[in-house]
Amino acid sequence: MKKLLNITNIIAGATFCLAMSSCEDYLTITPTDRIVEEEFWQDKNDLNNAINACYKRLASDDILTKFVYWGEMRSDNFERSTETTSTGQVANIMNANLLPTYNVFEWTNMYNAINYCNKVLSHGKDIVELDESFNYGDWYPVRAEMIALRALCHFYLVRTFGEIPYVTKDYNDDSEELRQTQITQLQVLDSIINDLEEVKDAAMLNFGNTVQNKGRITKKTIYTILADVYLWRASYKAGNCHPFINRTIPSYNVLYTDGVASVPGDSATYSTSEAENDYRKCIECCDMVIDLAKTEKKKQLKNAEDNVKIEDEDLLEQNTSVLETLISTSNEGAYNSIFGTGNSDESIFELQFDGLTYENNMTENLYYNLSKSKVGTFTGSTSLFENIESTPNVTEPASVFTKTDYRRWEAFDYTGQGQTSYDIIKYVNSYFTVSTGLSTLMTDNTSKNLTIIRARNTSHDANWIIYRMSEVFLMKAEAMSQIYSDEENIHKAFNYVREVFKRSNPYAYSTSNNSSTAKSDSLDFNTFNDQESLEKLIMTERQREFIGEGKRWFDLVRYAQRRGSTEEMLKLLTRKYSTNSKSIQAKLADIQSLFSPIYESELKSNTWLYQNGVWEINKSSGRTDNL
């Protein structure tokens, strides 16, 4: 692993911290000259600077880019744009030709963010003795916040690479290299869960303002991360596929620690009950998030009576007031509130940008370049737009979108009939509405007369959303689909999916919809009344809900691990390959190939690391180490 940044870099990062609001203490950062570490940790202002730098590091362009590269690039959501060379690493990776020499797989920046968190965890508690205005009651929530942020970084890494170092020690200066070997995927997941379980109830419930409540780790955030990790670990155990053991590739899985050879790998066989326990923990964590969100929502209501009931759908931003809800819906629409204005009620955790002190340039570089009026690295997959489904009640849809779904045009741009490429405009556009049919209802998004009004975001101030309430609904539904087969519970899980679908398909549930077509436009439980069909619906709903948000590839990997095979996952992925789908299927037949190779420079810098086995065959340059 490359050398990690020292405390001077943390201070430099803090001086350019996230500009969430000039009047917030969270953002009031005093510029600091270069100082040695021993002189830094003196009072709570130093601590706050370091905390802010942790978030600033995670919101840097290099890490934001990795969120998309690692979580979207290999999926069926994107294609290579005309601005991207057909012979470069992006094109090769999207055709399942991965090499350890590609810098897309560099993980140093993520470990730098982890080191920032470890710095705070190592030195923050000392402030209690040095600053009378800071006590242990102040420190414990900070500790929980930093442990959770560190866990989130590790979770991105383990989903991408499979076996990684789990780092809890801070490193002090540029001359000190991180020399730590990988541990198994299960050991990483266990470590994340153990860390989060320890601190989950110590985190802040409310920082006192919306910017911090959405832009910093709260108790609600920690329970959401826990739900996600439990869901992943449950799927790993359910599949019993062990992607990183029992390989006959020479030199794989042999490393040296103090001269002693060892062979890592998880070879245990997990019972159904062990996987079910993790699915149940996922559900429990989701329920906690939902309960916390309902409590927050109730407090927002003026003159609310104690017996007022908040429904699940009240936790989602709505597109119209077609649905009778306790909470009055915004006229601007869900997209505009979530992705345009940002920090919506639905949001749980999002990285903050103001377009001035700190800009989000990633979406311009990868999605759509506003200043040059041209596409970035990627465009939307044409397979998502071909053969638009007339009804969502299909278990094997040719396309994920139906004719009443707003999200088809919230995510991608449509410029005319016969279009062969689709600009990615999610996060790029700040405003979206439809001017056709019944008011702002999307009656038929295949219509030639469809009029969509959008506003371009030229400020580079789009927050990057890590978690929002719709994901909690779908995580709970997914976990329920794996442990329940009775109609009552399957229907409860289905209802969570329906709530997410319903808000982006208001016409399907509108009384204005013709009764003869309303049933076809809306989700029908009779189509998804068993575990397998419900699981497929959830995969489809997650794709259309989170498209472009850096989640699809991880969903596909989790799906494959749960089934212990890539066969079903590849049926989804290869829809976008019109000419070489069989070649892609052959390259990705082994689950291990779904994880990325370790960047070769990391292997050379730290000889305690070993290459993910399937990529040992494909390495393009020599390496001399202890293996």
mmCIF file with all atom_site columns, C-alpha atoms in Angstrom, residues 389-568:
data_model
loop_
_atom_site.group_PDB
_atom_site.id
_atom_site.type_symbol
_atom_site.label_atom_id
_atom_site.label_alt_id
_atom_site.label_comp_id
_atom_site.label_asym_id
_atom_site.label_entity_id
_atom_site.label_seq_id
_atom_site.pdbx_PDB_ins_code
_atom_site.Cartn_x
_atom_site.Cartn_y
_atom_site.Cartn_z
_atom_site.occupancy
_atom_site.B_iso_or_equiv
_atom_site.pdbx_formal_charge
_atom_site.auth_seq_id
_atom_site.auth_comp_id
_atom_site.auth_asym_id
_atom_site.auth_atom_id
_atom_site.pdbx_PDB_model_num
ATOM 1   C CA . GLU A 1 389 ? -42.154 -2.530  -20.652 1.00 0.00 ? 389 GLU A CA 1
ATOM 2   C CA . SER A 1 390 ? -45.859 -1.771  -20.810 1.00 0.00 ? 390 SER A CA 1
ATOM 3   C CA . THR A 1 391 ? -46.274 -3.124  -17.291 1.00 0.00 ? 391 THR A CA 1
ATOM 4   C CA . PRO A 1 392 ? -43.971 -3.608  -14.282 1.00 0.00 ? 392 PRO A CA 1
ATOM 5   C CA . ASN A 1 393 ? -45.533 -6.994  -13.600 1.00 0.00 ? 393 ASN A CA 1
ATOM 6   C CA . VAL A 1 394 ? -42.856 -9.020  -15.350 1.00 0.00 ? 394 VAL A CA 1
ATOM 7   C CA . THR A 1 395 ? -40.348 -11.175 -13.481 1.00 0.00 ? 395 THR A CA 1
ATOM 8   C CA . GLU A 1 396 ? -37.834 -11.205 -16.354 1.00 0.00 ? 396 GLU A CA 1
ATOM 9   C CA . PRO A 1 397 ? -38.172 -7.683  -17.833 1.00 0.00 ? 397 PRO A CA 1
ATOM 10  C CA . ALA A 1 398 ? -36.303 -6.821  -21.002 1.00 0.00 ? 398 ALA A CA 1
ATOM 11  C CA . SER A 1 399 ? -35.997 -3.260  -19.725 1.00 0.00 ? 399 SER A CA 1
ATOM 12  C CA . VAL A 1 400 ? -36.180 -1.991  -16.161 1.00 0.00 ? 400 VAL A CA 1
ATOM 13  C CA . PHE A 1 401 ? -38.403 1.020   -16.888 1.00 0.00 ? 401 PHE A CA 1
ATOM 14  C CA . THR A 1 402 ? -42.115 1.098   -17.626 1.00 0.00 ? 402 THR A CA 1
ATOM 15  C CA . LYS A 1 403 ? -44.112 3.748   -19.428 1.00 0.00 ? 403 LYS A CA 1
ATOM 16  C CA . THR A 1 404 ? -45.252 5.626   -16.310 1.00 0.00 ? 404 THR A CA 1
ATOM 17  C CA . ASP A 1 405 ? -41.893 5.779   -14.523 1.00 0.00 ? 405 ASP A CA 1
ATOM 18  C CA . TYR A 1 406 ? -40.384 9.234   -13.915 1.00 0.00 ? 406 TYR A CA 1
ATOM 19  C CA . ARG A 1 407 ? -36.935 7.794   -13.297 1.00 0.00 ? 407 ARG A CA 1
ATOM 20  C CA . ARG A 1 408 ? -36.340 6.935   -16.920 1.00 0.00 ? 408 ARG A CA 1
ATOM 21  C CA . TRP A 1 409 ? -35.897 10.635  -17.734 1.00 0.00 ? 409 TRP A CA 1
ATOM 22  C CA . GLU A 1 410 ? -34.618 11.760  -14.379 1.00 0.00 ? 410 GLU A CA 1
ATOM 23  C CA . ALA A 1 411 ? -31.529 9.632   -14.936 1.00 0.00 ? 411 ALA A CA 1
ATOM 24  C CA . PHE A 1 412 ? -30.923 9.957   -18.686 1.00 0.00 ? 412 PHE A CA 1
ATOM 25  C CA . ASP A 1 413 ? -31.529 12.543  -21.370 1.00 0.00 ? 413 ASP A CA 1
ATOM 26  C CA . TYR A 1 414 ? -33.779 11.887  -24.348 1.00 0.00 ? 414 TYR A CA 1
ATOM 27  C CA . THR A 1 415 ? -33.225 14.095  -27.407 1.00 0.00 ? 415 THR A CA 1
ATOM 28  C CA . GLY A 1 416 ? -35.240 12.424  -30.136 1.00 0.00 ? 416 GLY A CA 1
ATOM 29  C CA . GLN A 1 417 ? -36.623 9.271   -31.723 1.00 0.00 ? 417 GLN A CA 1
ATOM 30  C CA . GLY A 1 418 ? -34.056 6.765   -32.893 1.00 0.00 ? 418 GLY A CA 1
ATOM 31  C CA . GLN A 1 419 ? -31.551 7.912   -30.296 1.00 0.00 ? 419 GLN A CA 1
ATOM 32  C CA . THR A 1 420 ? -28.607 5.549   -29.837 1.00 0.00 ? 420 THR A CA 1
ATOM 33  C CA . SER A 1 421 ? -26.945 7.063   -26.762 1.00 0.00 ? 421 SER A CA 1
ATOM 34  C CA . TYR A 1 422 ? -28.265 8.633   -23.593 1.00 0.00 ? 422 TYR A CA 1
ATOM 35  C CA . ASP A 1 423 ? -26.537 11.352  -21.585 1.00 0.00 ? 423 ASP A CA 1
ATOM 36  C CA . ILE A 1 424 ? -26.439 10.695  -17.847 1.00 0.00 ? 424 ILE A CA 1
ATOM 37  C CA . ILE A 1 425 ? -28.107 13.658  -16.161 1.00 0.00 ? 425 ILE A CA 1
ATOM 38  C CA . LYS A 1 426 ? -28.761 12.351  -12.669 1.00 0.00 ? 426 LYS A CA 1
ATOM 39  C CA . TYR A 1 427 ? -27.002 14.715  -10.253 1.00 0.00 ? 427 TYR A CA 1
ATOM 40  C CA . VAL A 1 428 ? -26.186 16.956  -13.256 1.00 0.00 ? 428 VAL A CA 1
ATOM 41  C CA . ASN A 1 429 ? -29.697 18.409  -13.598 1.00 0.00 ? 429 ASN A CA 1
ATOM 42  C CA . SER A 1 430 ? -31.066 20.226  -10.595 1.00 0.00 ? 430 SER A CA 1
ATOM 43  C CA . TYR A 1 431 ? -34.690 20.402  -11.686 1.00 0.00 ? 431 TYR A CA 1
ATOM 44  C CA . PHE A 1 432 ? -37.069 18.038  -13.446 1.00 0.00 ? 432 PHE A CA 1
ATOM 45  C CA . THR A 1 433 ? -40.749 18.141  -14.280 1.00 0.00 ? 433 THR A CA 1
ATOM 46  C CA . VAL A 1 434 ? -43.113 16.821  -16.923 1.00 0.00 ? 434 VAL A CA 1
ATOM 47  C CA . SER A 1 435 ? -45.457 19.008  -18.924 1.00 0.00 ? 435 SER A CA 1
ATOM 48  C CA . THR A 1 436 ? -47.712 16.514  -20.619 1.00 0.00 ? 436 THR A CA 1
ATOM 49  C CA . GLY A 1 437 ? -50.773 14.426  -19.880 1.00 0.00 ? 437 GLY A CA 1
ATOM 50  C CA . LEU A 1 438 ? -52.413 14.940  -16.506 1.00 0.00 ? 438 LEU A CA 1
ATOM 51  C CA . SER A 1 439 ? -50.645 17.912  -14.931 1.00 0.00 ? 439 SER A CA 1
ATOM 52  C CA . THR A 1 440 ? -47.210 16.645  -13.876 1.00 0.00 ? 440 THR A CA 1
ATOM 53  C CA . LEU A 1 441 ? -48.105 12.958  -14.079 1.00 0.00 ? 441 LEU A CA 1
ATOM 54  C CA . MET A 1 442 ? -46.086 10.749  -16.400 1.00 0.00 ? 442 MET A CA 1
ATOM 55  C CA . THR A 1 443 ? -48.864 9.035   -18.319 1.00 0.00 ? 443 THR A CA 1
ATOM 56  C CA . ASP A 1 444 ? -46.729 7.476   -21.040 1.00 0.00 ? 444 ASP A CA 1
ATOM 57  C CA . ASN A 1 445 ? -43.027 8.265   -21.305 1.00 0.00 ? 445 ASN A CA 1
ATOM 58  C CA . THR A 1 446 ? -42.847 6.613   -24.718 1.00 0.00 ? 446 THR A CA 1
ATOM 59  C CA . SER A 1 447 ? -45.084 9.310   -26.180 1.00 0.00 ? 447 SER A CA 1
ATOM 60  C CA . LYS A 1 448 ? -43.672 11.385  -29.056 1.00 0.00 ? 448 LYS A CA 1
ATOM 61  C CA . ASN A 1 449 ? -45.402 14.413  -27.535 1.00 0.00 ? 449 ASN A CA 1
ATOM 62  C CA . LEU A 1 450 ? -43.679 14.072  -24.198 1.00 0.00 ? 450 LEU A CA 1
ATOM 63  C CA . THR A 1 451 ? -42.411 17.414  -22.909 1.00 0.00 ? 451 THR A CA 1
ATOM 64  C CA . ILE A 1 452 ? -39.824 17.358  -20.131 1.00 0.00 ? 452 ILE A CA 1
ATOM 65  C CA . ILE A 1 453 ? -38.644 20.563  -18.519 1.00 0.00 ? 453 ILE A CA 1
ATOM 66  C CA . ARG A 1 454 ? -35.186 20.464  -16.936 1.00 0.00 ? 454 ARG A CA 1
ATOM 67  C CA . ALA A 1 455 ? -32.741 22.940  -15.496 1.00 0.00 ? 455 ALA A CA 1
ATOM 68  C CA . ARG A 1 456 ? -29.008 22.371  -15.729 1.00 0.00 ? 456 ARG A CA 1
ATOM 69  C CA . ASN A 1 457 ? -26.948 22.586  -12.566 1.00 0.00 ? 457 ASN A CA 1
ATOM 70  C CA . THR A 1 458 ? -23.926 24.767  -13.364 1.00 0.00 ? 458 THR A CA 1
ATOM 71  C CA . SER A 1 459 ? -22.800 25.266  -9.783  1.00 0.00 ? 459 SER A CA 1
ATOM 72  C CA . HIS A 1 460 ? -21.063 21.936  -9.155  1.00 0.00 ? 460 HIS A CA 1
ATOM 73  C CA . ASP A 1 461 ? -22.867 21.838  -5.813  1.00 0.00 ? 461 ASP A CA 1
ATOM 74  C CA . ALA A 1 462 ? -24.686 18.513  -6.093  1.00 0.00 ? 462 ALA A CA 1
ATOM 75  C CA . ASN A 1 463 ? -24.335 16.539  -2.869  1.00 0.00 ? 463 ASN A CA 1
ATOM 76  C CA . TRP A 1 464 ? -23.357 12.889  -3.271  1.00 0.00 ? 464 TRP A CA 1
ATOM 77  C CA . ILE A 1 465 ? -25.869 10.654  -1.515  1.00 0.00 ? 465 ILE A CA 1
ATOM 78  C CA . ILE A 1 466 ? -24.551 7.597   0.307   1.00 0.00 ? 466 ILE A CA 1
ATOM 79  C CA . TYR A 1 467 ? -27.843 6.457   1.893   1.00 0.00 ? 467 TYR A CA 1
ATOM 80  C CA . ARG A 1 468 ? -31.492 7.542   1.788   1.00 0.00 ? 468 ARG A CA 1
ATOM 81  C CA . MET A 1 469 ? -34.707 6.092   3.128   1.00 0.00 ? 469 MET A CA 1
ATOM 82  C CA . SER A 1 470 ? -35.753 4.303   -0.057  1.00 0.00 ? 470 SER A CA 1
ATOM 83  C CA . GLU A 1 471 ? -32.685 2.096   0.304   1.00 0.00 ? 471 GLU A CA 1
ATOM 84  C CA . VAL A 1 472 ? -33.655 1.155   3.843   1.00 0.00 ? 472 VAL A CA 1
ATOM 85  C CA . PHE A 1 473 ? -37.073 0.067   2.544   1.00 0.00 ? 473 PHE A CA 1
ATOM 86  C CA . LEU A 1 474 ? -35.492 -2.065  -0.167  1.00 0.00 ? 474 LEU A CA 1
ATOM 87  C CA . MET A 1 475 ? -32.843 -3.576  2.125   1.00 0.00 ? 475 MET A CA 1
ATOM 88  C CA . LYS A 1 476 ? -35.570 -4.646  4.531   1.00 0.00 ? 476 LYS A CA 1
ATOM 89  C CA . ALA A 1 477 ? -37.629 -6.092  1.686   1.00 0.00 ? 477 ALA A CA 1
ATOM 90  C CA . GLU A 1 478 ? -34.621 -8.012  0.363   1.00 0.00 ? 478 GLU A CA 1
ATOM 91  C CA . ALA A 1 479 ? -33.816 -9.512  3.754   1.00 0.00 ? 479 ALA A CA 1
ATOM 92  C CA . MET A 1 480 ? -37.467 -10.478 4.269   1.00 0.00 ? 480 MET A CA 1
ATOM 93  C CA . SER A 1 481 ? -37.585 -12.126 0.851   1.00 0.00 ? 481 SER A CA 1
ATOM 94  C CA . GLN A 1 482 ? -34.798 -14.479 1.933   1.00 0.00 ? 482 GLN A CA 1
ATOM 95  C CA . ILE A 1 483 ? -36.236 -15.764 5.225   1.00 0.00 ? 483 ILE A CA 1
ATOM 96  C CA . TYR A 1 484 ? -40.009 -15.687 4.803   1.00 0.00 ? 484 TYR A CA 1
ATOM 97  C CA . SER A 1 485 ? -42.165 -17.759 2.483   1.00 0.00 ? 485 SER A CA 1
ATOM 98  C CA . ASP A 1 486 ? -45.589 -17.181 4.027   1.00 0.00 ? 486 ASP A CA 1
ATOM 99  C CA . GLU A 1 487 ? -47.965 -14.846 2.212   1.00 0.00 ? 487 GLU A CA 1
ATOM 100 C CA . GLU A 1 488 ? -48.296 -12.339 5.063   1.00 0.00 ? 488 GLU A CA 1
ATOM 101 C CA . ASN A 1 489 ? -44.586 -11.566 5.295   1.00 0.00 ? 489 ASN A CA 1
ATOM 102 C CA . ILE A 1 490 ? -44.015 -11.732 1.545   1.00 0.00 ? 490 ILE A CA 1
ATOM 103 C CA . HIS A 1 491 ? -46.804 -9.174  1.188   1.00 0.00 ? 491 HIS A CA 1
ATOM 104 C CA . LYS A 1 492 ? -45.222 -6.922  3.848   1.00 0.00 ? 492 LYS A CA 1
ATOM 105 C CA . ALA A 1 493 ? -41.910 -7.029  1.979   1.00 0.00 ? 493 ALA A CA 1
ATOM 106 C CA . PHE A 1 494 ? -43.710 -6.374  -1.299  1.00 0.00 ? 494 PHE A CA 1
ATOM 107 C CA . ASN A 1 495 ? -45.353 -3.289  0.225   1.00 0.00 ? 495 ASN A CA 1
ATOM 108 C CA . TYR A 1 496 ? -41.945 -1.710  0.912   1.00 0.00 ? 496 TYR A CA 1
ATOM 109 C CA . VAL A 1 497 ? -41.012 -2.157  -2.736  1.00 0.00 ? 497 VAL A CA 1
ATOM 110 C CA . ARG A 1 498 ? -44.370 -0.788  -3.812  1.00 0.00 ? 498 ARG A CA 1
ATOM 111 C CA . GLU A 1 499 ? -43.888 2.394   -1.761  1.00 0.00 ? 499 GLU A CA 1
ATOM 112 C CA . VAL A 1 500 ? -40.636 3.133   -3.612  1.00 0.00 ? 500 VAL A CA 1
ATOM 113 C CA . PHE A 1 501 ? -42.149 2.293   -6.993  1.00 0.00 ? 501 PHE A CA 1
ATOM 114 C CA . LYS A 1 502 ? -45.348 4.232   -6.301  1.00 0.00 ? 502 LYS A CA 1
ATOM 115 C CA . ARG A 1 503 ? -43.679 7.587   -5.705  1.00 0.00 ? 503 ARG A CA 1
ATOM 116 C CA . SER A 1 504 ? -42.006 7.462   -9.145  1.00 0.00 ? 504 SER A CA 1
ATOM 117 C CA . ASN A 1 505 ? -45.145 6.155   -10.855 1.00 0.00 ? 505 ASN A CA 1
ATOM 118 C CA . PRO A 1 506 ? -47.884 8.404   -9.424  1.00 0.00 ? 506 PRO A CA 1
ATOM 119 C CA . TYR A 1 507 ? -50.077 8.053   -12.507 1.00 0.00 ? 507 TYR A CA 1
ATOM 120 C CA . ALA A 1 508 ? -50.178 4.286   -12.023 1.00 0.00 ? 508 ALA A CA 1
ATOM 121 C CA . TYR A 1 509 ? -51.861 4.844   -8.649  1.00 0.00 ? 509 TYR A CA 1
ATOM 122 C CA . SER A 1 510 ? -53.877 7.933   -9.525  1.00 0.00 ? 510 SER A CA 1
ATOM 123 C CA . THR A 1 511 ? -57.653 7.933   -9.516  1.00 0.00 ? 511 THR A CA 1
ATOM 124 C CA . SER A 1 512 ? -57.322 9.718   -12.858 1.00 0.00 ? 512 SER A CA 1
ATOM 125 C CA . ASN A 1 513 ? -55.882 6.570   -14.394 1.00 0.00 ? 513 ASN A CA 1
ATOM 126 C CA . ASN A 1 514 ? -58.345 4.548   -16.431 1.00 0.00 ? 514 ASN A CA 1
ATOM 127 C CA . SER A 1 515 ? -59.444 1.617   -14.335 1.00 0.00 ? 515 SER A CA 1
ATOM 128 C CA . SER A 1 516 ? -58.752 -0.807  -17.158 1.00 0.00 ? 516 SER A CA 1
ATOM 129 C CA . THR A 1 517 ? -55.066 0.142   -17.277 1.00 0.00 ? 517 THR A CA 1
ATOM 130 C CA . ALA A 1 518 ? -54.385 1.095   -13.661 1.00 0.00 ? 518 ALA A CA 1
ATOM 131 C CA . LYS A 1 519 ? -53.878 -2.509  -12.625 1.00 0.00 ? 519 LYS A CA 1
ATOM 132 C CA . SER A 1 520 ? -51.389 -3.048  -15.442 1.00 0.00 ? 520 SER A CA 1
ATOM 133 C CA . ASP A 1 521 ? -49.488 0.157   -14.610 1.00 0.00 ? 521 ASP A CA 1
ATOM 134 C CA . SER A 1 522 ? -49.153 -0.559  -10.887 1.00 0.00 ? 522 SER A CA 1
ATOM 135 C CA . LEU A 1 523 ? -47.371 -3.434  -9.182  1.00 0.00 ? 523 LEU A CA 1
ATOM 136 C CA . ASP A 1 524 ? -49.522 -6.532  -8.751  1.00 0.00 ? 524 ASP A CA 1
ATOM 137 C CA . PHE A 1 525 ? -48.744 -8.721  -5.733  1.00 0.00 ? 525 PHE A CA 1
ATOM 138 C CA . ASN A 1 526 ? -50.064 -11.769 -7.573  1.00 0.00 ? 526 ASN A CA 1
ATOM 139 C CA . THR A 1 527 ? -47.005 -11.582 -9.849  1.00 0.00 ? 527 THR A CA 1
ATOM 140 C CA . PHE A 1 528 ? -44.528 -11.363 -6.968  1.00 0.00 ? 528 PHE A CA 1
ATOM 141 C CA . ASN A 1 529 ? -46.089 -13.526 -4.258  1.00 0.00 ? 529 ASN A CA 1
ATOM 142 C CA . ASP A 1 530 ? -43.192 -15.941 -3.746  1.00 0.00 ? 530 ASP A CA 1
ATOM 143 C CA . GLN A 1 531 ? -39.594 -15.520 -2.606  1.00 0.00 ? 531 GLN A CA 1
ATOM 144 C CA . GLU A 1 532 ? -37.854 -15.856 -5.955  1.00 0.00 ? 532 GLU A CA 1
ATOM 145 C CA . SER A 1 533 ? -40.111 -13.523 -7.921  1.00 0.00 ? 533 SER A CA 1
ATOM 146 C CA . LEU A 1 534 ? -40.028 -10.953 -5.106  1.00 0.00 ? 534 LEU A CA 1
ATOM 147 C CA . GLU A 1 535 ? -36.224 -11.083 -5.025  1.00 0.00 ? 535 GLU A CA 1
ATOM 148 C CA . LYS A 1 536 ? -36.147 -10.370 -8.759  1.00 0.00 ? 536 LYS A CA 1
ATOM 149 C CA . LEU A 1 537 ? -38.550 -7.453  -8.329  1.00 0.00 ? 537 LEU A CA 1
ATOM 150 C CA . ILE A 1 538 ? -36.301 -5.999  -5.627  1.00 0.00 ? 538 ILE A CA 1
ATOM 151 C CA . MET A 1 539 ? -33.252 -6.258  -7.881  1.00 0.00 ? 539 MET A CA 1
ATOM 152 C CA . THR A 1 540 ? -35.148 -4.457  -10.647 1.00 0.00 ? 540 THR A CA 1
ATOM 153 C CA . GLU A 1 541 ? -36.477 -1.777  -8.318  1.00 0.00 ? 541 GLU A CA 1
ATOM 154 C CA . ARG A 1 542 ? -33.040 -1.156  -6.832  1.00 0.00 ? 542 ARG A CA 1
ATOM 155 C CA . GLN A 1 543 ? -31.636 -0.719  -10.327 1.00 0.00 ? 543 GLN A CA 1
ATOM 156 C CA . ARG A 1 544 ? -34.131 1.921   -11.421 1.00 0.00 ? 544 ARG A CA 1
ATOM 157 C CA . GLU A 1 545 ? -34.147 3.687   -8.042  1.00 0.00 ? 545 GLU A CA 1
ATOM 158 C CA . PHE A 1 546 ? -30.365 3.956   -7.545  1.00 0.00 ? 546 PHE A CA 1
ATOM 159 C CA . ILE A 1 547 ? -29.151 4.111   -11.114 1.00 0.00 ? 547 ILE A CA 1
ATOM 160 C CA . GLY A 1 548 ? -25.997 6.220   -11.284 1.00 0.00 ? 548 GLY A CA 1
ATOM 161 C CA . GLU A 1 549 ? -25.546 6.247   -7.503  1.00 0.00 ? 549 GLU A CA 1
ATOM 162 C CA . GLY A 1 550 ? -22.658 3.761   -7.350  1.00 0.00 ? 550 GLY A CA 1
ATOM 163 C CA . LYS A 1 551 ? -24.614 0.737   -6.134  1.00 0.00 ? 551 LYS A CA 1
ATOM 164 C CA . ARG A 1 552 ? -25.545 -1.513  -9.067  1.00 0.00 ? 552 ARG A CA 1
ATOM 165 C CA . TRP A 1 553 ? -22.311 -3.533  -9.377  1.00 0.00 ? 553 TRP A CA 1
ATOM 166 C CA . PHE A 1 554 ? -22.301 -4.252  -5.660  1.00 0.00 ? 554 PHE A CA 1
ATOM 167 C CA . ASP A 1 555 ? -25.932 -5.397  -5.936  1.00 0.00 ? 555 ASP A CA 1
ATOM 168 C CA . LEU A 1 556 ? -24.976 -7.821  -8.703  1.00 0.00 ? 556 LEU A CA 1
ATOM 169 C CA . VAL A 1 557 ? -22.038 -9.197  -6.702  1.00 0.00 ? 557 VAL A CA 1
ATOM 170 C CA . ARG A 1 558 ? -24.190 -9.671  -3.600  1.00 0.00 ? 558 ARG A CA 1
ATOM 171 C CA . TYR A 1 559 ? -26.831 -11.390 -5.724  1.00 0.00 ? 559 TYR A CA 1
ATOM 172 C CA . ALA A 1 560 ? -24.235 -13.772 -7.177  1.00 0.00 ? 560 ALA A CA 1
ATOM 173 C CA . GLN A 1 561 ? -22.656 -14.579 -3.821  1.00 0.00 ? 561 GLN A CA 1
ATOM 174 C CA . ARG A 1 562 ? -26.058 -15.355 -2.314  1.00 0.00 ? 562 ARG A CA 1
ATOM 175 C CA . ARG A 1 563 ? -26.792 -17.815 -5.100  1.00 0.00 ? 563 ARG A CA 1
ATOM 176 C CA . GLY A 1 564 ? -23.269 -19.251 -5.036  1.00 0.00 ? 564 GLY A CA 1
ATOM 177 C CA . SER A 1 565 ? -22.978 -18.746 -8.788  1.00 0.00 ? 565 SER A CA 1
ATOM 178 C CA . THR A 1 566 ? -22.722 -15.979 -11.378 1.00 0.00 ? 566 THR A CA 1
ATOM 179 C CA . GLU A 1 567 ? -25.236 -17.664 -13.704 1.00 0.00 ? 567 GLU A CA 1
ATOM 180 C CA . GLU A 1 568 ? -28.374 -15.671 -12.778 1.00 0.00 ? 568 GLU A CA 1
#
